[in-house]
Coordinates of C-alpha atoms in Angstrom, one line a residue:
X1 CA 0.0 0.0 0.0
X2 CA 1.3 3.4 -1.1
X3 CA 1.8 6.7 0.9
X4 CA 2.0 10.5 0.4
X5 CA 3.2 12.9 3.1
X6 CA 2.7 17.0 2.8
X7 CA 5.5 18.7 3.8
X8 CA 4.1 22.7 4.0
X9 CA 6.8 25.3 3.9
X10 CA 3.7 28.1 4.5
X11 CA 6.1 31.2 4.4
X12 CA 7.0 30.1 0.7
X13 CA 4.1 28.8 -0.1
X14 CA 5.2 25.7 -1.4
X15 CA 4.7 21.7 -0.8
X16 CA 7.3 18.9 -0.6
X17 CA 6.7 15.3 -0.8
X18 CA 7.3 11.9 0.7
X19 CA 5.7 9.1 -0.9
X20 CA 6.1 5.4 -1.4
X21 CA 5.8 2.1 0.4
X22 CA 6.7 -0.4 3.3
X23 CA 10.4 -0.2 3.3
X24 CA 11.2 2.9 0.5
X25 CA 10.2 6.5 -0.4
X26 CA 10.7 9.3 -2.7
X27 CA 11.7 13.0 -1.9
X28 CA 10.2 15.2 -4.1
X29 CA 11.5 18.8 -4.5
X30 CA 12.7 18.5 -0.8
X31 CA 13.2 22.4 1.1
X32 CA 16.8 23.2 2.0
X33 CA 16.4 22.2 5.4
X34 CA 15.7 18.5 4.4
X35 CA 16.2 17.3 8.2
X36 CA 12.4 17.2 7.8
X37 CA 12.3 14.7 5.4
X38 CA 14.6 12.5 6.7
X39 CA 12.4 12.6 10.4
X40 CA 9.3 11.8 8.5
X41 CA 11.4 8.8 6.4
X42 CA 12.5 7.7 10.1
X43 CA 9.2 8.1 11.7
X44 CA 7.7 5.3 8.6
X45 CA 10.5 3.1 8.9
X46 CA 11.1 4.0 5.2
X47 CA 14.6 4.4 3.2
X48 CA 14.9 7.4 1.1
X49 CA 15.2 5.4 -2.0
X50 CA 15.0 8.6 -4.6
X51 CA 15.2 12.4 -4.5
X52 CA 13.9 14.0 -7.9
X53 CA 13.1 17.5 -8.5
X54 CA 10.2 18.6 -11.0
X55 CA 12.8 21.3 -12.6
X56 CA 15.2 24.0 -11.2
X57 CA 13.5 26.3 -8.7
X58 CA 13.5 29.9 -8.6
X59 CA 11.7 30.4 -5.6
X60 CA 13.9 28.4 -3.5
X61 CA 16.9 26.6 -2.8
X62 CA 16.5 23.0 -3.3
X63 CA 18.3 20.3 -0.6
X64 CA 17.7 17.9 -2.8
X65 CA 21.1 17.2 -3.9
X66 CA 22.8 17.5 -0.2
X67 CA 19.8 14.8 0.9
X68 CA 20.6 12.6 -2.1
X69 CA 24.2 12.7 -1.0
X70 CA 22.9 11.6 2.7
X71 CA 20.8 8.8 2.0
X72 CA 22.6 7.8 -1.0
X73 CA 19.4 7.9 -2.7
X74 CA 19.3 8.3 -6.4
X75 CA 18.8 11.9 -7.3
X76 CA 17.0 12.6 -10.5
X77 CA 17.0 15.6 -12.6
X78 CA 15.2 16.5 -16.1
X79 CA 18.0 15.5 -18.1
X80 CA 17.5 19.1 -20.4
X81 CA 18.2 21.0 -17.2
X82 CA 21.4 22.7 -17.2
X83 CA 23.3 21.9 -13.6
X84 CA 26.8 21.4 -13.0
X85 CA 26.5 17.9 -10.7
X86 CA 25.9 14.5 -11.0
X87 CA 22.7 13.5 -10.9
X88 CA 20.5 10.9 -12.8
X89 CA 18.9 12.5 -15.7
X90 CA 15.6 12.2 -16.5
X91 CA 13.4 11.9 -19.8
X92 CA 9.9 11.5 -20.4
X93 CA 8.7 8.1 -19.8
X94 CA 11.3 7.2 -17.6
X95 CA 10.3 4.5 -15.1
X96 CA 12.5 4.3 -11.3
X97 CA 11.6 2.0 -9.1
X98 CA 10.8 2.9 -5.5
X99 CA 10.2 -0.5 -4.1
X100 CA 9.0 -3.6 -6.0
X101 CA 5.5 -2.7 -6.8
X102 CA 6.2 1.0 -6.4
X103 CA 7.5 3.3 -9.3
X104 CA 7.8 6.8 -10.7
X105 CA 7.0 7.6 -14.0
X106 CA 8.6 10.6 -15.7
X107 CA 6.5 13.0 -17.7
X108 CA 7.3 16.0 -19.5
X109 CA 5.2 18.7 -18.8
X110 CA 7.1 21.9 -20.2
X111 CA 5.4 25.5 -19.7
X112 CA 7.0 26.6 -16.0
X113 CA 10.4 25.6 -17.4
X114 CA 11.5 24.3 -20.4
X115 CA 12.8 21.0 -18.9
X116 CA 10.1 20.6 -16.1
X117 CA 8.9 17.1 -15.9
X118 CA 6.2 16.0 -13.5
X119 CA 6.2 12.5 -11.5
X120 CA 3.5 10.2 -11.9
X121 CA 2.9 7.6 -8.6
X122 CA 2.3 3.9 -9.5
X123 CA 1.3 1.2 -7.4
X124 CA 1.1 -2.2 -9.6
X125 CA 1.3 -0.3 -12.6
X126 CA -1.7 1.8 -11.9
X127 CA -1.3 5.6 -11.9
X128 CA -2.4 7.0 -7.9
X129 CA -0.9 10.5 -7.3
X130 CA 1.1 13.0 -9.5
X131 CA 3.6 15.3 -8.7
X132 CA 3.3 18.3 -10.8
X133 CA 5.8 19.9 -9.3
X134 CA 4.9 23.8 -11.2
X135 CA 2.9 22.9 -14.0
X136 CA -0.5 21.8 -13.2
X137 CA -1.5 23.0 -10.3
X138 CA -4.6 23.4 -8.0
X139 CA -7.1 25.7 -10.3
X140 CA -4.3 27.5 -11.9
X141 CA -0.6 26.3 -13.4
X142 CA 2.9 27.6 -13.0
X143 CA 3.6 31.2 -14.5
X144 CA 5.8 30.6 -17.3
X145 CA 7.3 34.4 -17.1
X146 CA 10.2 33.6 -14.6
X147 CA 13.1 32.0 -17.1
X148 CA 13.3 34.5 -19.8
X149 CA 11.2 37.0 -21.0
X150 CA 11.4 36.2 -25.0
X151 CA 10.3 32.6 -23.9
X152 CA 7.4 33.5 -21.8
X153 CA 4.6 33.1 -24.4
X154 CA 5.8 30.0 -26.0
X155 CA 6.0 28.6 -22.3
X156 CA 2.6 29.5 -21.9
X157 CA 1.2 27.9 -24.6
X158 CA 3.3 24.9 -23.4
X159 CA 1.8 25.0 -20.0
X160 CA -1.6 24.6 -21.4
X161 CA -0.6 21.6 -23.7
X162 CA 1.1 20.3 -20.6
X163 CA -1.6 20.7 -18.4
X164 CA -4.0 18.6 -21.2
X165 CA -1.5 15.8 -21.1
X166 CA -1.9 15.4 -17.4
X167 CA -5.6 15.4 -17.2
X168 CA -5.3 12.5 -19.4
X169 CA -4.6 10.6 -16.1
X170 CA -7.4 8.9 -14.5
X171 CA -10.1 11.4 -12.9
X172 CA -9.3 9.5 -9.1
X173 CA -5.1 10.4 -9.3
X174 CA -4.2 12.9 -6.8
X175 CA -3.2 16.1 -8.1
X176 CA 0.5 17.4 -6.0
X177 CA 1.6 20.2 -7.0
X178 CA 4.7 22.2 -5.6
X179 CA 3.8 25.5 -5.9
X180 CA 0.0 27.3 -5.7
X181 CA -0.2 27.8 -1.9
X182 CA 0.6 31.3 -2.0
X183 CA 4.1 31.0 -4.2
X184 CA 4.5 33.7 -6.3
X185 CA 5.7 30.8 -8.9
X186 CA 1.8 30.4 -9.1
X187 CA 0.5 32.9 -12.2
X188 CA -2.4 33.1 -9.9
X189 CA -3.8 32.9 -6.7
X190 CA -6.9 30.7 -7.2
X191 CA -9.0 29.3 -4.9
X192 CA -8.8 26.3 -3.2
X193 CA -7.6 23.9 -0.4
X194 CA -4.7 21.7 -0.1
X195 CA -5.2 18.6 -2.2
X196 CA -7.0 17.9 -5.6
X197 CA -7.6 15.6 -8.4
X198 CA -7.7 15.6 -11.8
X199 CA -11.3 14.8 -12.2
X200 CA -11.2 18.1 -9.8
X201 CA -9.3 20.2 -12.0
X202 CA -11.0 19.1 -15.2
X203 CA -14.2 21.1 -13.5
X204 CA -12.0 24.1 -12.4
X205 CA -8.8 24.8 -13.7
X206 CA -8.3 27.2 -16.1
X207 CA -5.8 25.6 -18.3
X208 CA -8.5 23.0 -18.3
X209 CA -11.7 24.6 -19.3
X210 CA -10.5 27.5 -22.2
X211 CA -8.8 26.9 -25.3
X212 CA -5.4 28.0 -25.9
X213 CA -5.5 31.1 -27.8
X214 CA -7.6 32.6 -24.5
X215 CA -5.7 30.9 -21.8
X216 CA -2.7 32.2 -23.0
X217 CA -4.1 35.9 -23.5
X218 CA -5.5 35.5 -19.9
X219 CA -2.3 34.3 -18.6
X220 CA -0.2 36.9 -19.8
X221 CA -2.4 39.8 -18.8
X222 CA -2.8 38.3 -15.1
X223 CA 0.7 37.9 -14.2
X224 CA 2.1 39.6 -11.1
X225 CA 5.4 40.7 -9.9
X226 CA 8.2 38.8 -9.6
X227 CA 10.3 38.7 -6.3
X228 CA 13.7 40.1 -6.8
X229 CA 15.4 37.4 -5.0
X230 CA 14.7 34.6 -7.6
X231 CA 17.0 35.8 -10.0
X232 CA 19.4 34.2 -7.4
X233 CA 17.7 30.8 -6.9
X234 CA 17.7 29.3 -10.6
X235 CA 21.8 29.9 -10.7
X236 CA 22.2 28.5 -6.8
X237 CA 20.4 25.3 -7.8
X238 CA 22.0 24.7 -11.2
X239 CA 25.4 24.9 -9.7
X240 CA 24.8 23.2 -6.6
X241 CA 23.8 24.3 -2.9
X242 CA 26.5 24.2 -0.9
X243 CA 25.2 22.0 3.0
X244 CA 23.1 23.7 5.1
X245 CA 24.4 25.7 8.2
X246 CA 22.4 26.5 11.0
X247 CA 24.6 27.0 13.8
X248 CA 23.8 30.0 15.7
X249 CA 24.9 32.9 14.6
X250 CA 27.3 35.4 16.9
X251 CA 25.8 37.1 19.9
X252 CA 25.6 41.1 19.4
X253 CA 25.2 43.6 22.1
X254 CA 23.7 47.0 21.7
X255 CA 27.1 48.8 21.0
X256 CA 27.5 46.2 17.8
X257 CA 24.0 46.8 16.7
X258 CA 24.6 50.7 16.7
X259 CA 28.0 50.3 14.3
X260 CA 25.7 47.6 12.1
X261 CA 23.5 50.5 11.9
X262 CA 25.5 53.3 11.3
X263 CA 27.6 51.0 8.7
X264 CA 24.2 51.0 6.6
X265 CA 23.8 47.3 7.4
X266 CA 20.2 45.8 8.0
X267 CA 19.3 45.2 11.6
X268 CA 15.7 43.1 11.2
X269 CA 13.1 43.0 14.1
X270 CA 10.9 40.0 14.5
X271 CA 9.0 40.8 17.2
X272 CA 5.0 41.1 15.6
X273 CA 3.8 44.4 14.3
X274 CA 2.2 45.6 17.9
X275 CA 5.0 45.2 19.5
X276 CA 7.3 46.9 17.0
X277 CA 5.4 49.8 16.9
X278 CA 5.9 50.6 20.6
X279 CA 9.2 50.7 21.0
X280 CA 12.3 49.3 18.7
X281 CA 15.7 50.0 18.1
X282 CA 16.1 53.3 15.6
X283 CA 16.6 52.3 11.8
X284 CA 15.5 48.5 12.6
X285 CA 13.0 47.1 9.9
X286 CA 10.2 45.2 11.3
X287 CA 9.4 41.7 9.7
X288 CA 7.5 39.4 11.4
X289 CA 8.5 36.1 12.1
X290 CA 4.9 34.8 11.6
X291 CA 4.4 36.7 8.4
X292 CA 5.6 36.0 5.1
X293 CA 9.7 36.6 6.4
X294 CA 11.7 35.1 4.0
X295 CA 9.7 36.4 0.6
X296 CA 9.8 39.4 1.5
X297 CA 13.1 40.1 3.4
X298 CA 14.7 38.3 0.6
X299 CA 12.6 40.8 -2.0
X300 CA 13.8 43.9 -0.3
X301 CA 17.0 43.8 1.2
X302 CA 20.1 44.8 -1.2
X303 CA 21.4 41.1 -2.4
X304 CA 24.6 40.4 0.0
X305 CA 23.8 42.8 2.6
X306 CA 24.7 41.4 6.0
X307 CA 21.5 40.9 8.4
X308 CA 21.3 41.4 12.2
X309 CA 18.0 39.8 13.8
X310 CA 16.4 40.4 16.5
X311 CA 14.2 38.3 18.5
X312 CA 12.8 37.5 22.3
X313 CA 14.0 34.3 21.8
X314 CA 16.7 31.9 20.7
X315 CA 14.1 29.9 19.2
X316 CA 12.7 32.6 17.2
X317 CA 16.0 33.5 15.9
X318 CA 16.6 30.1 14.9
X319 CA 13.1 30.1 13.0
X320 CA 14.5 32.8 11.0
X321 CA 17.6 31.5 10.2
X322 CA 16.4 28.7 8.8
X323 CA 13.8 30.5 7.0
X324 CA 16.1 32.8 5.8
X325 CA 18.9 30.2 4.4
X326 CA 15.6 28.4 2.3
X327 CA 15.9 31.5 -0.3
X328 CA 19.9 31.7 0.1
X329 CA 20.7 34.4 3.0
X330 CA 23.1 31.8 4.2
X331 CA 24.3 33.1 7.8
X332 CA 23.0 35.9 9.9
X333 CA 25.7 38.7 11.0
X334 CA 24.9 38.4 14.2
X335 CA 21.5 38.1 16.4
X336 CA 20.6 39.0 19.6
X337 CA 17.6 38.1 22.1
X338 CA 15.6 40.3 24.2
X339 CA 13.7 43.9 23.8
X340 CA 14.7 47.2 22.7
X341 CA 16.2 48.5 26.2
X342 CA 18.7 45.5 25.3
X343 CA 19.4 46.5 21.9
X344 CA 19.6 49.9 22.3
X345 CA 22.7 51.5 23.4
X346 CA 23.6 54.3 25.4
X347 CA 23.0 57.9 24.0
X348 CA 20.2 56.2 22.4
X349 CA 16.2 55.9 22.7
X350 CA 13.9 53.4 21.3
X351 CA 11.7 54.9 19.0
X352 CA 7.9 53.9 18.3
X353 CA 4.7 54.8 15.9
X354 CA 0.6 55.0 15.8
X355 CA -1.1 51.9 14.9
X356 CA -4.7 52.7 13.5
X357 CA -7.8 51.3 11.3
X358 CA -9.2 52.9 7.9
X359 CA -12.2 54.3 10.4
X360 CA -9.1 56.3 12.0
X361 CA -7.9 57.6 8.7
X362 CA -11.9 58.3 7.8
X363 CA -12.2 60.6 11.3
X364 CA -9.1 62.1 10.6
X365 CA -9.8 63.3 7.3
X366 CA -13.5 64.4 8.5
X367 CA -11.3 66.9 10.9
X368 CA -9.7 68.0 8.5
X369 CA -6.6 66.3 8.6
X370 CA -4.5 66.1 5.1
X371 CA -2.4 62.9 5.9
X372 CA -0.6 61.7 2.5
X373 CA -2.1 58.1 2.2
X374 CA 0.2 55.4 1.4
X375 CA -0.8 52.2 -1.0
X376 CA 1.9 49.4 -0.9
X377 CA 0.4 46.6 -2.6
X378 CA 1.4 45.3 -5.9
X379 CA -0.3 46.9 -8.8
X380 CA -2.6 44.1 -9.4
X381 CA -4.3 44.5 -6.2
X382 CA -4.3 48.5 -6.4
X383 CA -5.9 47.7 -9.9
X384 CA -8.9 46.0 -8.1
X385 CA -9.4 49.6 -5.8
X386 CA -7.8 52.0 -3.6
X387 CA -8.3 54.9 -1.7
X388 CA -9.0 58.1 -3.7
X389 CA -5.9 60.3 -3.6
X390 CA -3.3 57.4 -2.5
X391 CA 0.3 57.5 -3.6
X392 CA 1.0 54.5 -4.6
X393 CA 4.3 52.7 -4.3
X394 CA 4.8 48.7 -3.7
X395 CA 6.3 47.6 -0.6
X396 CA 9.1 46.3 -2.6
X397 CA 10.2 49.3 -4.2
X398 CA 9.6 51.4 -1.4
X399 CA 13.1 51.1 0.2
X400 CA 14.6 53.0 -3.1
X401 CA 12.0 55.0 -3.7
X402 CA 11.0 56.8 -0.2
X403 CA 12.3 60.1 -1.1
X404 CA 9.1 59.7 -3.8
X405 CA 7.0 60.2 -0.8
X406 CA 5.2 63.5 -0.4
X407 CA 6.1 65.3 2.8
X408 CA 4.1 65.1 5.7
X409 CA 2.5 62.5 8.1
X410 CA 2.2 59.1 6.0
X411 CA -0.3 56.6 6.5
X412 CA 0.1 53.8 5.3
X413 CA -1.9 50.6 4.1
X414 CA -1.8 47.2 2.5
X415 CA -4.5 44.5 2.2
X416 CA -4.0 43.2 5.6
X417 CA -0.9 45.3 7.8
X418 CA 1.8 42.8 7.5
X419 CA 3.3 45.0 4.6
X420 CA 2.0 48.2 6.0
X421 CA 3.9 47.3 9.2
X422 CA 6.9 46.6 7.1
X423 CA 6.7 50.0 5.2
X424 CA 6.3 51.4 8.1
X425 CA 9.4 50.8 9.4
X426 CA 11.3 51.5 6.5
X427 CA 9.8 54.6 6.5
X428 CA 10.6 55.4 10.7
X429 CA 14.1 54.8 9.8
X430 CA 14.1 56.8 7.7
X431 CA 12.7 59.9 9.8
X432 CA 9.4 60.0 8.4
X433 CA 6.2 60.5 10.7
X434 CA 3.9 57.2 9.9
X435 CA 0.8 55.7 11.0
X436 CA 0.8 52.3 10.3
X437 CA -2.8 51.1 9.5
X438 CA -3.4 47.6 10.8
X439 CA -6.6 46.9 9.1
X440 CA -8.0 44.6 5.8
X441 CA -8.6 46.8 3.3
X442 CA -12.0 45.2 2.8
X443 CA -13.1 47.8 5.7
X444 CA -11.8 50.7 3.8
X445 CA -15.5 52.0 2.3
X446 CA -17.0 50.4 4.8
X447 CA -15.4 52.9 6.8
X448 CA -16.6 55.8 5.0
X449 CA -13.5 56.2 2.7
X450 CA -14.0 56.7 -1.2
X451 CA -12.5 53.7 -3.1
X452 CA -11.9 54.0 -6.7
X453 CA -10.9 51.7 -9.4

């Protein structure tokens, strides 16, 4: 009798795999910290037997090949994917044996990537679960825009065949994608919960229900923006991770986190958004550990720029370090543990901002107030509504571009206030006045505020 594990890395969005049988598995597109793979392999009684990845990522940075090297497990590779290691290659209609009675069938499903070639489960023969890795995926396929521009439409077009081929499978297999869970390697957010099948997306997903010529208009006109960091991820996995480190990183005291400042470095606050605001460390950037972390630290901050966290806890900072080394910021500069009368040294006082709701903003301009009104979402969702009279300017261009905004008291706003918190910060370091609104946009007219296409 088969199995399939879930392995959720929520901050990226993405799923990993475990699947197989009695005494073997199969990795599939393992996270960099693999140690998770390997417990759940330990927990079945189960020898990782092969690691293959769907294509090279550009969201993240694989451990497939350091967990292959563990476990001596056979790593497989799309054999037209350009990487500078050994590894097994694979073509479509390859067959690998997991156990006897348990193989993986190879099949080329082109469109995210060129090479990318989804995984088809078989017990007896018999197709149960696919991996589809960023092709098909739950309601929507992989965005085909992230490898190079001139490509992106014939990739599109290729998605769509791809996506045909695989709801050739039997209506019953299990639909596992990698991506779709809030990646940004998803060319859209579509509804949905965690598990599908392809009877399932032959009712629902898009690639499924238009014709070609629409789809890939559709496509094209829906895509979003793409995080800066990935341009580092595709060349990382081709030539090979190096292991993972998560030893702790060095201890700082509030004397070190002043020069890290004043030497332009990032110092990154973890502690969530309430806390932040009343009281941190001067020029710190706020990024909550439960939020989206490594997306969006990994968007913003200057490639290479050493990163100082801080934290309440040990544990917290070792969250974020491994969080942060999934998307290639290898090794903190330093951390430290605590509050901001530890971090902040002598000479020196915390600083803090206003939280506040849309219905704040609303009573403040029905006084009279002329607050310059801050939008940093990404143009799509500005393109769904905003606030008459907002600049506009998404979080992730903000940290180069906040001499663009206007003087005065900012308010600022996202769709929920992880990102507002975020810009916030950026913009207290940078000696602005803010009010950070900590509210879903959803209650913006409600509260009385005129929203505008």
């Amino acid at each position: 009798m088969f199995f399939v594990e879930t392995l959720a890395t929520e901050g990226l969005g993405n799923h990993s795999y475990l699947a197989g049988g009695r005494t073997a598995a199969v990795a599939v597109d393992p996270p960099r910290d693999f140690d998770r793979v390997v417990a759940d392999a330990a927990r079945r009684g189960v020898r990782i037997a092969l690691v293959v990845e769907t294509h090279v990522h550009n969201d993240y940075v694989t451990g497939g090949l350091e967990l292959a090297r563990v476990t001596g497990a056979r790593y497989l590779v799309p054999a037209a994917a350009d990487v500078s290691y050994d590894r097994v290659p694979v073509a479509d209609g390859d067959v690998h044996e997991v156990e006897p009675g348990i193989t993986l069938r190879a099949v080329a499903t082109p469109g995210h990537t060129p090479h990318h070639t989804s995984y088809v489960l078989q017990e007896d023969g018999a197709p149960v679960a696919a991996f589809t890795g960023g092709s098909l995926l739950i309601g929507t396929v992989g965005r085909p825009d992230l490898v190079e521009p001139r490509l992106t439409e014939q990739l599109a077009r290729a998605q769509h065949a791809s996506a045909h081929r695989l709801a050739e499978l039997p209506d019953e297999v299990q639909v596992l994608p990698t991506h779709g869970f809030g990646s940004f390697c998803s060319s859209s957010q579509a509804e949905g919960g965690a598990s599908s099948t392809v009877g399932q997306e032959k009712k629902s997903n898009e690639a499924l229900l238009k014709g070609v010529d629409d789809f890939v208009a559709d496509l094209l006109s829906g895509l979003d923006d793409i995080p800066a960091y990935y341009t580092h991820m595709g060349p990382a996995n081709a030539a090979g991770p190096a292991p993972l480190d998560l030893t702790p990183p060095r201890t700082a005291d509030a004397h070190e986190i002043a020069r890290r400042l004043d030497a332009g470095e990032w110092v990154v606050d973890l502690r969530n958004r309430v806390a932040f605001s009343e009281g941190h460390v001067a020029g710190a950037f706020n990024f909550e550990l439960e939020g989206q972390l490594a997306t969006y630290l990994a968007w913003l901050i200057p490639w290479g720029k050493p990163v100082t966290l801080l934290a309440e806890t040990p544990g917290q900072i070792a969250e974020a370090q491994r969080e942060l080394a999934r998307v290639g910021i290898e090794r903190p500069a330093a951390a430290a543990t605590g509050g901001p009368a530890d971090w902040t040294a002598g000479g020196r006082e915390p600083r803090s901002f206003p939280r506040a709701d849309f219905a704040a903003l609303a009573a403040f301009l029905e006084r009279g107030g002329k607050p310059v009104v801050l939008d940093v979402r990404r143009a799509a969702e500005r393109a769904s509504g905003h606030v008459a009279g907002s600049v506009h300017i998404p979080i992730h261009q903000l940290h180069r571009r906040i001499a663009e905004v206007p003087e005065g008291t900012v308010w600022v706003h996202c769709a929920g206030g992880m990102r507002a918190a975020i810009a916030a910060s950026l913009l207290d370091a940078a000696g602005r006045s803010v009010v950070a609104i900590d509210d879903g946009f959803d209650s913006a007219q409600a509260a009385g505020l005129t929203v505008t296409d």
